Amino acid sequence: MLRPRAASSRRSAAGGRALALAGALVVSACTYSKAVNRLRFNLVNEVDEIALGRQLDASVVEAAGLCDHPGIDVYVTGIGARLAARGERPALPWIFRVTDDADVNAFALPGGHVYVTRGLLAHLSAESELAAALAHEIAHVNAYHGVNQYSRARVAQGGVGFFRVIDPGLRHVGGAVAGSAGLALLRRSREDELEADALGLRYLTAAGYEAAGIQRLLGHLATLARDRARAAEDPQQDPWLSTHPDPELRYQTITRKIAEADASGGERGEERLLARIDGMRYGPDPREGFVDARTFYHPRAGFEVTFPAAWEVAFDGRTVVAAYEPGARRIQVLGATEFEDPAQATTAFFNATELPHGPSVSGEVSGHPVLVTEFAAANDLLGRVAFIEYRGRVLLLAGFAAREVWEASLPAFQATLASFRDIADPAVLAVSPARLAVITLDRPTSPRELLGDAPPRGVRAQDLAWVNHAAIDERLPAGARVKVIVTQPPQAAAISGPQALTVDAPPP
């Protein structure tokens, strides 16, 4: 059907204006990225980006804590500043931190905040590998990957908070931050990761480091992913592997780029890195809590709790202990609160949850005041929550079970509550964290042999294999500088026994 030309022209003009307006809006919401030489969708200007980064940085520091190993923050900051100066946004107020997190991870926030975990440092063998991890995260900032994702999420979600618009189940910063602070940082796309690898390689070589540093870093991560999959450990629960996808593809891609560019030479810095991490804590700090069989000990706080026989007990390494009966709908949870009085804690708990509950009953457990309340929860669950006053703080112990088995579950909850007591074992109170020690082999030795007959709590031969980038029974050559994991710094002398290792003592 033919339409009058004038009307068609008016509609065409109106459509053109609408398209022009839409185009103007899109352009105004874009930022030109020198790093990738194109416009990136971005609703956040640089001033706001920096402010957002500072705000989120405070949350990360509060939740994860910072590594207190002497000099490590100055060391990492020096490398990071050297790399950032070679990037496209050198004027950003760059901040580089080492978080007190045993997970293997590195991440960046908008505005120039870059983090590596002490867990990642333990797995590195040279300064060029650390520089590669920092360069990769600097690239994410320079290419506006974080603010681009944030801007898209704001459009989709109507401007809700930064972390709530991203997948809330993601463990980018590790369990401490994701669990304690409720944070979930950006899951990078494959394209973002490959882009950051290429940019990171550019910064790495411009700063005078060997290109092989990024190749080895990605190779270590790909091996870690394969080994954990074979060991039936879920690689998707690893913070790095959850948020830095396709380590094998990235390794292959960067290997081709290095070969094509004929990028050889540059600093490796093996001894510099090893000297800096010598004596650094490894893994979770048992002074902040650990599980042995069914008993949870918190040496720093001074208490212990024993959960029911045949139950599985897990500790998140920082704040929450959970126990459950396999195959049954029964669970118990232990955690700390911010209160100093059980009555205040009880009132706040039920005000916040709005759960129907009965009257509270007061009493004592091992001489400590306790207030216990029964309540009903969703999904046809019943429960009890006990608030225990202990040395100026209040602890929470809660038990849940399906309604039909609740009465039968009460003895288990009562037994767990009754088991709460001060730690009496001096050996538990004196437990010390595992530490890395850098040693020189005087004969071929495998990671299994490095473990020795009395390994630190929770340390396996596989851990020594991973930190030394070897198979468990692979003989590392005489003269090699390797990492061992110890509870006390060894003396600067040869260790007697089958290994006869020469040890450089780390600081206490």
Coordinates of C-alpha atoms in Angstrom, one line a residue:
M1 CA 0.0 0.0 0.0
L2 CA 1.3 3.4 -1.0
R3 CA 1.6 6.2 1.6
P4 CA 1.6 9.9 1.1
R5 CA 5.2 11.1 0.6
A6 CA 4.9 13.9 3.1
A7 CA 3.9 11.6 5.9
S8 CA 6.6 9.2 5.0
S9 CA 9.1 12.0 5.0
R10 CA 8.0 13.2 8.4
R11 CA 8.3 9.7 9.9
S12 CA 11.6 9.3 8.2
A13 CA 12.8 12.6 9.7
A14 CA 11.5 11.6 13.2
G15 CA 13.1 8.2 12.9
G16 CA 16.3 9.8 11.9
R17 CA 16.2 12.1 14.9
A18 CA 15.5 9.2 17.2
L19 CA 18.4 7.2 15.7
A20 CA 20.6 10.3 16.1
L21 CA 19.6 10.7 19.7
A22 CA 20.1 7.0 20.4
G23 CA 23.5 7.2 18.8
A24 CA 24.4 10.3 20.8
L25 CA 23.4 8.6 24.0
V26 CA 25.5 5.5 23.1
V27 CA 28.5 7.6 22.3
S28 CA 28.1 9.7 25.4
A29 CA 28.1 6.5 27.5
C30 CA 31.4 5.3 25.9
T31 CA 35.0 5.8 26.8
Y32 CA 37.8 5.6 24.3
S33 CA 40.3 2.9 25.4
K34 CA 43.8 3.5 24.3
A35 CA 44.7 0.0 25.4
V36 CA 42.5 -1.7 22.9
N37 CA 42.0 1.3 20.4
R38 CA 38.2 1.4 20.5
L39 CA 35.3 2.8 22.4
R40 CA 34.1 0.9 25.5
F41 CA 30.6 1.2 26.9
N42 CA 31.0 3.1 30.2
L43 CA 28.5 5.0 32.4
V44 CA 31.2 5.8 34.9
N45 CA 33.6 8.7 34.4
E46 CA 37.2 8.5 35.7
V47 CA 36.6 10.5 38.9
D48 CA 33.7 8.2 39.8
E49 CA 35.7 5.2 38.8
I50 CA 38.4 6.1 41.2
A51 CA 35.9 6.8 44.0
L52 CA 34.2 3.4 43.3
G53 CA 37.5 1.6 43.5
R54 CA 38.4 3.2 46.8
Q55 CA 35.0 2.3 48.3
L56 CA 35.3 -1.3 47.2
D57 CA 38.9 -1.6 48.3
A58 CA 37.9 -0.8 51.8
S59 CA 35.5 -3.8 51.7
V60 CA 38.1 -6.1 50.3
V61 CA 40.7 -5.1 53.0
E62 CA 38.1 -5.5 55.8
A63 CA 36.9 -8.9 54.6
A64 CA 40.2 -10.6 53.4
G65 CA 42.8 -8.7 55.4
L66 CA 46.3 -7.9 54.2
C67 CA 49.3 -10.2 54.3
D68 CA 51.7 -9.1 57.1
H69 CA 54.8 -10.8 55.7
P70 CA 57.7 -8.3 56.2
G71 CA 58.3 -6.2 53.1
I72 CA 55.9 -8.0 50.8
D73 CA 53.7 -5.0 50.2
V74 CA 56.6 -2.7 49.3
Y75 CA 58.0 -5.4 47.0
V76 CA 54.7 -6.0 45.1
T77 CA 54.0 -2.3 44.9
G78 CA 57.4 -1.6 43.3
I79 CA 56.8 -4.2 40.6
G80 CA 53.2 -3.0 40.0
A81 CA 54.3 0.7 39.7
R82 CA 57.0 -0.3 37.2
L83 CA 54.4 -2.1 35.0
A84 CA 51.6 0.5 35.4
A85 CA 54.0 3.2 34.1
R86 CA 54.2 1.3 30.8
G87 CA 50.4 1.2 30.4
E88 CA 47.9 3.6 28.9
R89 CA 46.7 5.0 32.2
P90 CA 49.8 5.8 34.2
A91 CA 48.2 8.7 36.0
L92 CA 45.7 6.6 37.9
P93 CA 46.3 6.4 41.6
W94 CA 47.5 2.8 41.4
I95 CA 47.3 0.7 44.6
F96 CA 48.8 -2.8 44.8
R97 CA 48.0 -5.1 47.7
V98 CA 48.7 -8.6 48.9
T99 CA 45.6 -10.1 50.6
D100 CA 45.9 -12.5 53.5
D101 CA 44.1 -15.2 51.5
A102 CA 45.4 -18.8 51.0
D103 CA 43.5 -19.1 47.7
V104 CA 45.4 -18.8 44.4
N105 CA 44.1 -15.6 42.9
A106 CA 44.7 -12.1 41.5
F107 CA 42.1 -9.5 40.7
A108 CA 41.6 -5.8 40.0
L109 CA 39.0 -3.2 40.9
P110 CA 38.1 -0.1 38.8
G111 CA 40.3 2.9 39.4
G112 CA 43.6 1.2 39.7
H113 CA 43.3 -1.3 42.6
V114 CA 45.2 -4.5 42.0
Y115 CA 45.4 -7.5 44.3
V116 CA 47.4 -10.7 44.5
T117 CA 46.8 -13.3 47.3
R118 CA 49.6 -14.8 49.3
G119 CA 48.3 -18.1 48.0
L120 CA 49.2 -17.1 44.5
L121 CA 52.7 -15.9 45.6
A122 CA 53.3 -19.3 47.1
H123 CA 52.8 -20.9 43.7
L124 CA 55.2 -18.6 41.8
S125 CA 58.8 -19.4 41.1
A126 CA 60.2 -16.1 39.7
E127 CA 59.5 -12.4 39.8
S128 CA 58.6 -12.3 36.1
E129 CA 55.6 -14.6 36.9
L130 CA 54.4 -12.2 39.6
A131 CA 54.9 -9.3 37.2
A132 CA 52.9 -11.2 34.6
A133 CA 50.0 -11.6 37.1
L134 CA 50.1 -7.9 38.0
A135 CA 50.4 -6.9 34.3
H136 CA 47.3 -8.9 33.4
E137 CA 45.2 -7.2 36.1
I138 CA 46.6 -3.8 35.2
A139 CA 45.4 -4.5 31.7
H140 CA 41.8 -5.2 32.9
V141 CA 41.8 -1.7 34.4
N142 CA 43.4 0.0 31.4
A143 CA 40.9 -1.7 29.0
Y144 CA 38.0 -0.6 31.2
H145 CA 36.8 -4.3 31.6
G146 CA 35.5 -3.7 35.1
V147 CA 33.7 -0.5 34.6
N148 CA 32.4 -1.8 31.2
Q149 CA 30.8 -4.8 33.0
Y150 CA 29.5 -2.6 35.8
S151 CA 27.9 -0.2 33.2
R152 CA 26.2 -3.0 31.4
A153 CA 24.9 -4.4 34.7
R154 CA 23.6 -1.0 35.7
V155 CA 21.6 -0.8 32.6
A156 CA 20.2 -4.3 33.0
Q157 CA 19.5 -4.0 36.7
G158 CA 18.4 -0.5 37.1
G159 CA 21.5 0.8 39.0
V160 CA 21.6 -1.6 42.0
G161 CA 24.9 -2.0 43.8
F162 CA 28.2 -3.0 42.1
F163 CA 28.5 -6.5 43.6
R164 CA 24.8 -7.3 43.5
V165 CA 24.5 -6.9 39.8
I166 CA 27.2 -9.5 39.1
D167 CA 26.8 -13.3 39.7
P168 CA 26.5 -13.5 43.5
G169 CA 27.8 -17.0 43.5
L170 CA 31.2 -16.1 42.1
R171 CA 34.3 -16.4 44.3
H172 CA 36.6 -13.9 42.7
V173 CA 38.3 -12.7 45.9
G174 CA 38.2 -16.0 47.6
G175 CA 36.0 -17.4 50.3
A176 CA 36.9 -14.7 52.9
V177 CA 35.7 -11.8 50.9
A178 CA 32.8 -13.5 49.0
G179 CA 31.5 -15.0 52.2
S180 CA 32.3 -12.3 54.9
A181 CA 31.7 -9.2 52.9
G182 CA 29.1 -10.6 50.4
L183 CA 31.2 -9.5 47.5
A184 CA 31.4 -11.1 44.1
L185 CA 33.7 -9.5 41.6
L186 CA 33.6 -9.8 37.8
R187 CA 33.8 -13.0 36.0
R188 CA 35.9 -12.1 33.0
S189 CA 34.8 -13.3 29.5
R190 CA 37.1 -15.3 27.4
E191 CA 37.6 -12.2 25.2
D192 CA 38.5 -10.0 28.1
E193 CA 41.0 -12.6 29.4
L194 CA 42.7 -13.0 26.0
E195 CA 42.8 -9.2 25.6
A196 CA 44.3 -8.7 29.1
D197 CA 46.9 -11.4 28.4
A198 CA 48.0 -9.7 25.2
L199 CA 48.2 -6.3 26.9
G200 CA 49.9 -7.8 29.9
L201 CA 52.6 -9.3 27.6
R202 CA 53.2 -5.8 26.2
Y203 CA 53.6 -4.2 29.6
L204 CA 55.7 -7.1 30.8
T205 CA 58.3 -6.8 28.1
A206 CA 58.2 -3.0 28.0
A207 CA 59.2 -3.1 31.7
G208 CA 62.2 -5.4 31.0
Y209 CA 60.8 -8.7 32.1
E210 CA 61.0 -11.9 30.2
A211 CA 58.0 -12.8 28.1
A212 CA 58.3 -16.4 29.4
G213 CA 57.0 -15.2 32.8
I214 CA 53.4 -15.0 31.5
Q215 CA 53.8 -18.2 29.7
R216 CA 54.9 -20.1 32.8
L217 CA 52.2 -18.4 34.9
L218 CA 49.4 -19.6 32.6
G219 CA 51.1 -23.0 32.4
H220 CA 51.1 -23.3 36.2
L221 CA 47.4 -22.5 36.3
A222 CA 46.5 -24.9 33.5
T223 CA 48.4 -27.7 35.4
L224 CA 46.7 -26.8 38.6
A225 CA 43.3 -27.0 36.9
R226 CA 44.1 -30.4 35.4
D227 CA 45.5 -31.8 38.7
R228 CA 42.5 -30.7 40.7
A229 CA 40.1 -32.2 38.2
R230 CA 41.9 -35.5 38.4
A231 CA 42.0 -35.4 42.1
A232 CA 38.2 -34.9 42.1
E233 CA 38.6 -31.3 43.5
D234 CA 36.1 -29.0 41.8
P235 CA 38.2 -26.6 39.7
Q236 CA 35.2 -24.3 39.4
Q237 CA 35.5 -23.6 43.1
D238 CA 39.0 -22.2 42.7
P239 CA 38.8 -18.4 42.7
W240 CA 41.3 -17.9 39.9
L241 CA 39.8 -20.7 37.7
S242 CA 36.3 -19.4 38.3
T243 CA 37.1 -15.9 37.2
H244 CA 40.0 -16.3 34.7
P245 CA 38.5 -18.9 32.3
D246 CA 40.2 -21.3 29.9
P247 CA 43.8 -21.4 31.3
E248 CA 44.8 -24.1 28.7
L249 CA 43.5 -22.0 25.8
R250 CA 45.2 -18.9 27.2
Y251 CA 48.5 -20.7 27.6
Q252 CA 48.4 -21.9 24.0
T253 CA 47.4 -18.5 22.7
I254 CA 50.2 -16.6 24.6
T255 CA 52.7 -19.2 23.6
R256 CA 51.9 -18.5 19.9
K257 CA 52.1 -14.7 20.5
I258 CA 55.5 -15.0 22.1
A259 CA 56.8 -17.2 19.3
E260 CA 55.4 -14.9 16.6
A261 CA 57.0 -11.8 18.3
D262 CA 60.3 -13.7 18.9
A263 CA 60.2 -12.2 22.4
S264 CA 63.3 -13.5 24.2
G265 CA 65.5 -12.1 26.9
G266 CA 64.5 -9.9 29.9
E267 CA 64.6 -10.3 33.6
R268 CA 63.5 -13.5 35.3
G269 CA 64.2 -12.6 39.0
E270 CA 64.0 -16.1 40.4
E271 CA 66.1 -15.4 43.5
R272 CA 64.4 -12.1 44.2
L273 CA 61.0 -13.7 44.3
L274 CA 62.1 -16.7 46.4
A275 CA 63.9 -14.4 48.9
R276 CA 60.8 -12.3 49.4
I277 CA 58.4 -15.3 50.0
D278 CA 60.8 -17.2 52.2
G279 CA 59.2 -17.6 55.6
M280 CA 55.7 -16.5 54.4
R281 CA 52.7 -18.2 55.9
Y282 CA 51.2 -21.0 53.8
G283 CA 47.6 -22.1 53.7
P284 CA 45.0 -21.2 56.3
D285 CA 46.3 -20.0 59.7
P286 CA 45.3 -22.7 62.3
R287 CA 45.5 -20.1 65.1
E288 CA 42.3 -18.7 63.6
G289 CA 40.6 -22.1 63.7
F290 CA 40.9 -25.6 62.3
V291 CA 38.9 -28.9 62.3
D292 CA 40.5 -32.1 63.6
A293 CA 38.1 -35.1 63.1
R294 CA 34.8 -33.7 64.5
T295 CA 36.2 -31.1 66.8
F296 CA 36.6 -27.4 65.8
Y297 CA 39.4 -25.6 67.7
H298 CA 40.0 -21.9 67.8
P299 CA 43.3 -21.4 69.5
R300 CA 43.4 -17.6 69.1
A301 CA 40.0 -17.3 70.8
G302 CA 40.6 -20.3 73.2
F303 CA 37.6 -22.5 72.7
E304 CA 36.7 -25.9 71.2
V305 CA 33.4 -27.5 70.0
T306 CA 32.8 -31.1 69.1
F307 CA 30.1 -32.0 66.5
P308 CA 28.1 -35.3 66.3
A309 CA 29.7 -38.5 65.3
A310 CA 29.7 -39.3 61.5
W311 CA 28.9 -35.7 60.6
E312 CA 30.9 -33.8 58.1
V313 CA 32.5 -30.6 59.5
A314 CA 33.8 -27.8 57.3
F315 CA 35.4 -24.4 58.2
D316 CA 35.5 -21.5 55.7
G317 CA 38.9 -20.5 57.1
R318 CA 37.7 -17.3 58.6
T319 CA 34.2 -17.0 60.2
V320 CA 31.8 -19.9 59.9
V321 CA 31.9 -23.6 60.8
A322 CA 29.2 -25.8 59.3
A323 CA 28.4 -29.5 60.2
Y324 CA 25.9 -31.7 58.6
E325 CA 24.8 -35.3 58.7
P326 CA 25.3 -36.9 55.2
G327 CA 22.0 -37.9 53.7
A328 CA 19.8 -36.2 56.3
R329 CA 18.3 -32.8 56.6
R330 CA 20.2 -31.8 59.8
I331 CA 22.8 -29.0 60.0
Q332 CA 24.6 -27.1 62.7
V333 CA 26.4 -23.8 62.3
L334 CA 28.9 -22.0 64.5
G335 CA 30.0 -18.4 64.1
A336 CA 30.9 -15.1 65.8
T337 CA 28.6 -12.1 66.2
E338 CA 29.3 -8.4 66.7
F339 CA 27.6 -8.4 70.1
E340 CA 28.8 -8.6 73.7
D341 CA 25.6 -9.6 75.4
P342 CA 23.5 -12.8 74.5
A343 CA 20.2 -11.0 75.0
Q344 CA 21.2 -8.2 72.6
A345 CA 22.3 -10.8 70.1
T346 CA 19.1 -12.8 70.4
T347 CA 16.9 -9.7 69.9
A348 CA 18.9 -8.6 66.9
F349 CA 18.8 -12.1 65.3
F350 CA 15.1 -12.4 65.5
N351 CA 14.5 -8.7 64.5
A352 CA 16.6 -9.3 61.4
T353 CA 15.2 -12.7 60.4
E354 CA 11.6 -12.2 61.5
L355 CA 11.4 -15.9 62.3
P356 CA 8.6 -17.2 64.6
H357 CA 10.2 -18.3 67.8
G358 CA 9.4 -19.3 71.4
P359 CA 10.7 -17.9 74.7
S360 CA 14.4 -17.8 75.4
V361 CA 15.9 -20.0 78.1
S362 CA 19.1 -18.9 79.9
G363 CA 21.8 -21.1 81.4
E364 CA 25.5 -21.8 81.3
V365 CA 27.8 -24.0 79.3
S366 CA 31.2 -24.7 80.8
G367 CA 30.7 -21.7 83.0
H368 CA 29.8 -19.3 80.2
P369 CA 26.4 -17.7 80.0
V370 CA 24.1 -18.9 77.2
L371 CA 20.7 -17.9 75.9
V372 CA 18.8 -20.6 73.8
T373 CA 15.7 -20.0 71.7
E374 CA 13.7 -22.4 69.6
F375 CA 12.3 -21.2 66.2
A376 CA 10.7 -22.2 63.0
A377 CA 12.3 -21.6 59.6
A378 CA 11.3 -21.8 55.9
N379 CA 11.1 -25.1 54.1
D380 CA 9.4 -26.8 57.0
L381 CA 12.5 -26.6 59.2
L382 CA 12.7 -26.2 63.0
G383 CA 15.7 -25.0 64.9
R384 CA 17.4 -23.8 68.0
V385 CA 19.9 -20.9 68.3
A386 CA 22.2 -20.5 71.2
F387 CA 24.1 -17.3 71.9
I388 CA 27.1 -18.0 74.2
E389 CA 29.0 -15.2 76.0
Y390 CA 32.6 -15.9 75.8
R391 CA 35.5 -13.7 76.8
G392 CA 33.8 -10.4 75.9
R393 CA 32.2 -11.6 72.7
V394 CA 29.1 -13.6 71.8
L395 CA 29.2 -16.7 69.6
L396 CA 26.2 -18.3 67.8
L397 CA 25.5 -22.0 67.6
A398 CA 22.4 -22.8 65.6
G399 CA 20.9 -26.2 64.7
F400 CA 18.3 -27.0 62.0
A401 CA 16.4 -30.1 61.0
A402 CA 13.3 -31.1 59.1
R403 CA 10.2 -31.0 61.2
E404 CA 9.6 -34.7 61.2
V405 CA 13.1 -35.4 62.6
W406 CA 13.4 -32.3 64.9
E407 CA 12.7 -34.1 68.1
A408 CA 15.2 -36.8 67.3
S409 CA 17.8 -34.1 66.5
L410 CA 17.6 -32.3 69.8
P411 CA 20.0 -34.6 71.6
A412 CA 22.7 -34.0 68.9
F413 CA 22.3 -30.2 69.3
Q414 CA 22.4 -30.4 73.1
A415 CA 25.5 -32.5 72.9
T416 CA 27.3 -30.1 70.6
L417 CA 26.3 -27.2 72.9
A418 CA 27.5 -29.1 76.0
S419 CA 30.8 -29.8 74.3
F420 CA 31.7 -26.1 74.1
R421 CA 34.7 -25.5 76.4
D422 CA 38.0 -23.8 76.9
I423 CA 40.9 -25.5 75.0
A424 CA 42.9 -27.4 77.6
D425 CA 45.6 -29.1 75.4
P426 CA 48.7 -26.9 75.4
A427 CA 49.8 -28.3 72.0
V428 CA 46.6 -27.0 70.4
L429 CA 47.0 -23.6 72.0
A430 CA 50.6 -23.5 70.8
V431 CA 49.8 -24.5 67.2
S432 CA 51.6 -22.4 64.6
P433 CA 50.9 -21.7 61.0
A434 CA 52.7 -23.5 58.2
R435 CA 55.4 -21.4 56.4
L436 CA 57.3 -21.6 53.2
A437 CA 61.0 -22.2 53.5
V438 CA 63.3 -22.0 50.4
I439 CA 66.0 -24.6 50.4
T440 CA 68.8 -26.0 48.2
L441 CA 68.8 -29.7 47.4
D442 CA 72.1 -31.5 47.7
R443 CA 70.6 -34.6 46.0
P444 CA 67.7 -35.4 43.8
T445 CA 64.5 -35.3 45.8
S446 CA 60.8 -35.6 45.1
P447 CA 57.9 -33.6 46.6
R448 CA 56.8 -36.7 48.4
E449 CA 60.2 -37.0 50.0
L450 CA 60.2 -33.3 50.8
L451 CA 57.0 -33.8 52.8
G452 CA 58.9 -35.9 55.4
D453 CA 57.5 -38.0 58.2
A454 CA 55.8 -35.3 60.2
P455 CA 54.2 -32.8 57.8
P456 CA 52.4 -29.7 59.1
R457 CA 48.7 -30.0 59.7
G458 CA 46.8 -30.3 56.5
V459 CA 49.8 -30.2 54.2
R460 CA 50.0 -32.9 51.5
A461 CA 52.6 -34.1 49.1
Q462 CA 50.4 -32.7 46.4
D463 CA 50.8 -29.2 47.9
L464 CA 54.6 -29.5 47.6
A465 CA 54.2 -30.7 44.1
W466 CA 52.1 -27.7 43.1
V467 CA 54.3 -25.0 44.7
N468 CA 57.3 -26.6 43.0
H469 CA 55.6 -27.3 39.7
A470 CA 56.5 -30.9 39.7
A471 CA 54.8 -34.3 39.8
I472 CA 54.6 -35.9 43.3
D473 CA 57.3 -38.5 42.6
E474 CA 59.4 -36.4 40.2
R475 CA 63.0 -36.1 41.4
L476 CA 64.0 -32.5 41.5
P477 CA 67.7 -32.2 40.7
A478 CA 70.5 -31.6 43.2
G479 CA 71.3 -27.9 43.4
A480 CA 67.7 -26.9 42.7
R481 CA 66.1 -24.1 44.8
V482 CA 62.8 -25.5 46.1
K483 CA 60.1 -24.7 48.6
V484 CA 59.2 -26.8 51.6
I485 CA 56.4 -26.3 54.0
V486 CA 57.3 -26.2 57.7
T487 CA 55.7 -25.3 61.0
Q488 CA 58.9 -23.8 62.4
P489 CA 61.6 -22.2 60.4
P490 CA 64.4 -24.8 60.0
Q491 CA 67.9 -24.0 61.2
A492 CA 70.6 -22.9 58.7
A493 CA 72.2 -26.3 58.5
A494 CA 71.9 -29.6 56.7
I495 CA 68.9 -31.6 57.6
S496 CA 69.8 -35.2 58.6
G497 CA 67.9 -38.0 57.0
P498 CA 67.3 -39.3 53.5
Q499 CA 67.1 -35.9 51.9
A500 CA 70.1 -34.2 53.5
L501 CA 68.8 -30.8 52.5
T502 CA 70.8 -27.6 52.8
V503 CA 68.5 -25.0 54.3
D504 CA 68.5 -21.2 54.3
A505 CA 66.6 -20.1 57.4
P506 CA 63.7 -17.7 56.8
P507 CA 63.1 -14.9 59.4
P508 CA 61.0 -16.0 62.4

